Short mmCIF file of the C-alpha atoms (twelve columns), coordinates in Angstrom:
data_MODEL
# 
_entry.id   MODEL 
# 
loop_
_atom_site.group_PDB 
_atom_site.id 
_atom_site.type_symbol 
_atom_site.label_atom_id 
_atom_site.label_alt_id 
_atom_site.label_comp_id 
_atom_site.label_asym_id 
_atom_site.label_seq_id 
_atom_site.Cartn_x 
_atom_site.Cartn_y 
_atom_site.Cartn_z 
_atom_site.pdbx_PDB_model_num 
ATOM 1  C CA . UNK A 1  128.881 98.251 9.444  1 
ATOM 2  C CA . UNK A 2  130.060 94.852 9.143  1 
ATOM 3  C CA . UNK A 3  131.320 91.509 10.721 1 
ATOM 4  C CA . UNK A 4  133.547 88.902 9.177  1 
ATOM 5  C CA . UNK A 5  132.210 85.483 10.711 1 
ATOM 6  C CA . UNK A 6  134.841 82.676 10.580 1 
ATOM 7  C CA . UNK A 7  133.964 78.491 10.842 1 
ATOM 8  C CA . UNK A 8  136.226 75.711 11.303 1 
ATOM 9  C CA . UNK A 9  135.616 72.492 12.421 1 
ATOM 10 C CA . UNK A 10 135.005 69.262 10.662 1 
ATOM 11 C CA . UNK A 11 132.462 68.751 7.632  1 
ATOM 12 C CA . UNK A 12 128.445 68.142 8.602  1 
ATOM 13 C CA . UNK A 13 125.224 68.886 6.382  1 
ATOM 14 C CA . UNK A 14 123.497 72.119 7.289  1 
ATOM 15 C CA . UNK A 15 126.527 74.087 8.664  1 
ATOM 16 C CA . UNK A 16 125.675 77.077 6.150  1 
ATOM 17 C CA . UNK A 17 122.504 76.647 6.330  1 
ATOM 18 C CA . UNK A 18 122.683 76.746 10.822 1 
ATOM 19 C CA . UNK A 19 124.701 79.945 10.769 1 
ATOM 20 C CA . UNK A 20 123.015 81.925 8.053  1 
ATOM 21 C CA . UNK A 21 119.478 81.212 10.031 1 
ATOM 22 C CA . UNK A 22 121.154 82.772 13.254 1 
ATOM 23 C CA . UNK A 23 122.224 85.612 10.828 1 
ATOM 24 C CA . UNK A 24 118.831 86.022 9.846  1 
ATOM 25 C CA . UNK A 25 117.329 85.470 12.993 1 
ATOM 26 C CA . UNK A 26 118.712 88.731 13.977 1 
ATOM 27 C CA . UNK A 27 118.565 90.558 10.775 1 
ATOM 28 C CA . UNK A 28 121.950 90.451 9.912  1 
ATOM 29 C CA . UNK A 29 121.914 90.233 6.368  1 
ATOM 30 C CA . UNK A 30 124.922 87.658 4.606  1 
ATOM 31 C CA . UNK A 31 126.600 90.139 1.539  1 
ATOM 32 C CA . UNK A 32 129.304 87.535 0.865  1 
ATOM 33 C CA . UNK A 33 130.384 83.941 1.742  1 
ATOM 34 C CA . UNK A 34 133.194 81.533 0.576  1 
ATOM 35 C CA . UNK A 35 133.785 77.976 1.775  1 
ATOM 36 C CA . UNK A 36 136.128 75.103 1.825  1 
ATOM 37 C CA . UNK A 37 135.859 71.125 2.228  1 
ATOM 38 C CA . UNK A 38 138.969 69.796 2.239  1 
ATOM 39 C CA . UNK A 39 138.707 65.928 2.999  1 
ATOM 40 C CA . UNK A 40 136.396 66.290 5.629  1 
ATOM 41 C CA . UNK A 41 137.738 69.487 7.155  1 
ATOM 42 C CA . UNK A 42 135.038 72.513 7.045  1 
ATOM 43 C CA . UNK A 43 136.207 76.429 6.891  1 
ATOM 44 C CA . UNK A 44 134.057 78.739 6.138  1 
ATOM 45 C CA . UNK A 45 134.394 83.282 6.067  1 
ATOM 46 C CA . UNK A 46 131.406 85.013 5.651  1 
ATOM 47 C CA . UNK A 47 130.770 88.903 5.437  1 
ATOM 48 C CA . UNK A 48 127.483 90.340 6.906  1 
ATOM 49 C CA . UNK A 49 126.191 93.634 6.984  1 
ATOM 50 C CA . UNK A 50 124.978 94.142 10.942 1 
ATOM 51 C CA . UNK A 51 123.716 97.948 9.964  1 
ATOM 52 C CA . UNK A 52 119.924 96.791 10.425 1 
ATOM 53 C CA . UNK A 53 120.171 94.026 12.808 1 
ATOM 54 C CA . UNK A 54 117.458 93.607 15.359 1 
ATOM 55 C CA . UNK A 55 119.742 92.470 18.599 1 
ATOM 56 C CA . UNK A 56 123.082 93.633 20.088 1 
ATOM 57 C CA . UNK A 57 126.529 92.274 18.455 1 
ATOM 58 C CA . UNK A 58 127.492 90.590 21.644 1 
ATOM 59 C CA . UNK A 59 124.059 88.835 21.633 1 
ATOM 60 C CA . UNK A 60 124.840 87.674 17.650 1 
ATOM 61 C CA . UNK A 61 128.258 86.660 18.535 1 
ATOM 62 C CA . UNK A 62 127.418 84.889 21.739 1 
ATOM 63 C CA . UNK A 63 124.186 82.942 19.643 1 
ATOM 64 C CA . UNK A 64 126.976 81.798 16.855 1 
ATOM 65 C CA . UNK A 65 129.529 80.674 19.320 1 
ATOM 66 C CA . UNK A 66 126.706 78.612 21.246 1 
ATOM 67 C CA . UNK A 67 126.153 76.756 17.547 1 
ATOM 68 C CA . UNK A 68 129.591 76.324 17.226 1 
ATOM 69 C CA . UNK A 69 130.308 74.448 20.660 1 
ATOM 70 C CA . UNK A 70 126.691 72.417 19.720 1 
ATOM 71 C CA . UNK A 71 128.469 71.293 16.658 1 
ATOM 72 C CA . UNK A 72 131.821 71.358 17.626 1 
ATOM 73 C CA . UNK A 73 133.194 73.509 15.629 1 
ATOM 74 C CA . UNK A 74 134.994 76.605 16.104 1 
ATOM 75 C CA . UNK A 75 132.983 79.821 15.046 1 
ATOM 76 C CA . UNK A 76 134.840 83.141 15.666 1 
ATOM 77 C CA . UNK A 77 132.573 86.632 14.960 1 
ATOM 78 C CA . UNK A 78 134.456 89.854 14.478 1 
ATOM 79 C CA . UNK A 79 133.259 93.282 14.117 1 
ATOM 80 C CA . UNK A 80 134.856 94.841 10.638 1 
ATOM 81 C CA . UNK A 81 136.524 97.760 12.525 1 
ATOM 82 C CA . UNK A 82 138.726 95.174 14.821 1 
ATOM 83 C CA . UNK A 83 139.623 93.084 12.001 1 
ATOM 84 C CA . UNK A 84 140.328 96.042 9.856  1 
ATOM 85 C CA . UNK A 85 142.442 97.087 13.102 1 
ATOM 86 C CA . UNK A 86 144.225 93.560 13.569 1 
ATOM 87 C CA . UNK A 87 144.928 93.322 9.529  1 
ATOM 88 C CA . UNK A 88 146.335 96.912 8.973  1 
ATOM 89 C CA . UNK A 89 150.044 96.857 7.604  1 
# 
């Protein structure tokens, strides 16, 4: 199983680096990641496997969304079968 994890906000040192220690925090392990800085605009979509991960989805989207509002930016965590779901033609 997977989970796309989305950030957009504007541009600060570490923001990789925050969400891919919550990721790891709770053994959800990154497979994929591409980002953006445009100007000083930040946007971000990861893809993490959450197969072996140590704490409830809920709890992992609830820590990420916490960082987000810290840092004010908005961080949106979606299990791959709902955006499969949302993105199916």
């Amino acid at each position: 199983m997977k989970a796309v994890i989305t950030v957009i906000g504007k541009d600060a040192v570490g923001i990789l680096a925050k969400v891919s220690a919550i990721c790891a925090e709770n053994n959800a392990n990154v497979i994929e990641v591409t980002q953006s800085v445009l100007q000083d605009m930040f946007a971000m979509i990861m893809l993490v496997d959450i197969t072996k991960m140590s704490n409830d989805f809920v709890a992992l989207q609830d820590k990420l969304t916490d960082l987000g509002d810290s840092l004010g930016l908005k961080i949106h965590t979606m299990h791959e079968d709902i955006f499969n779901t949302m993105h199916r033609i």
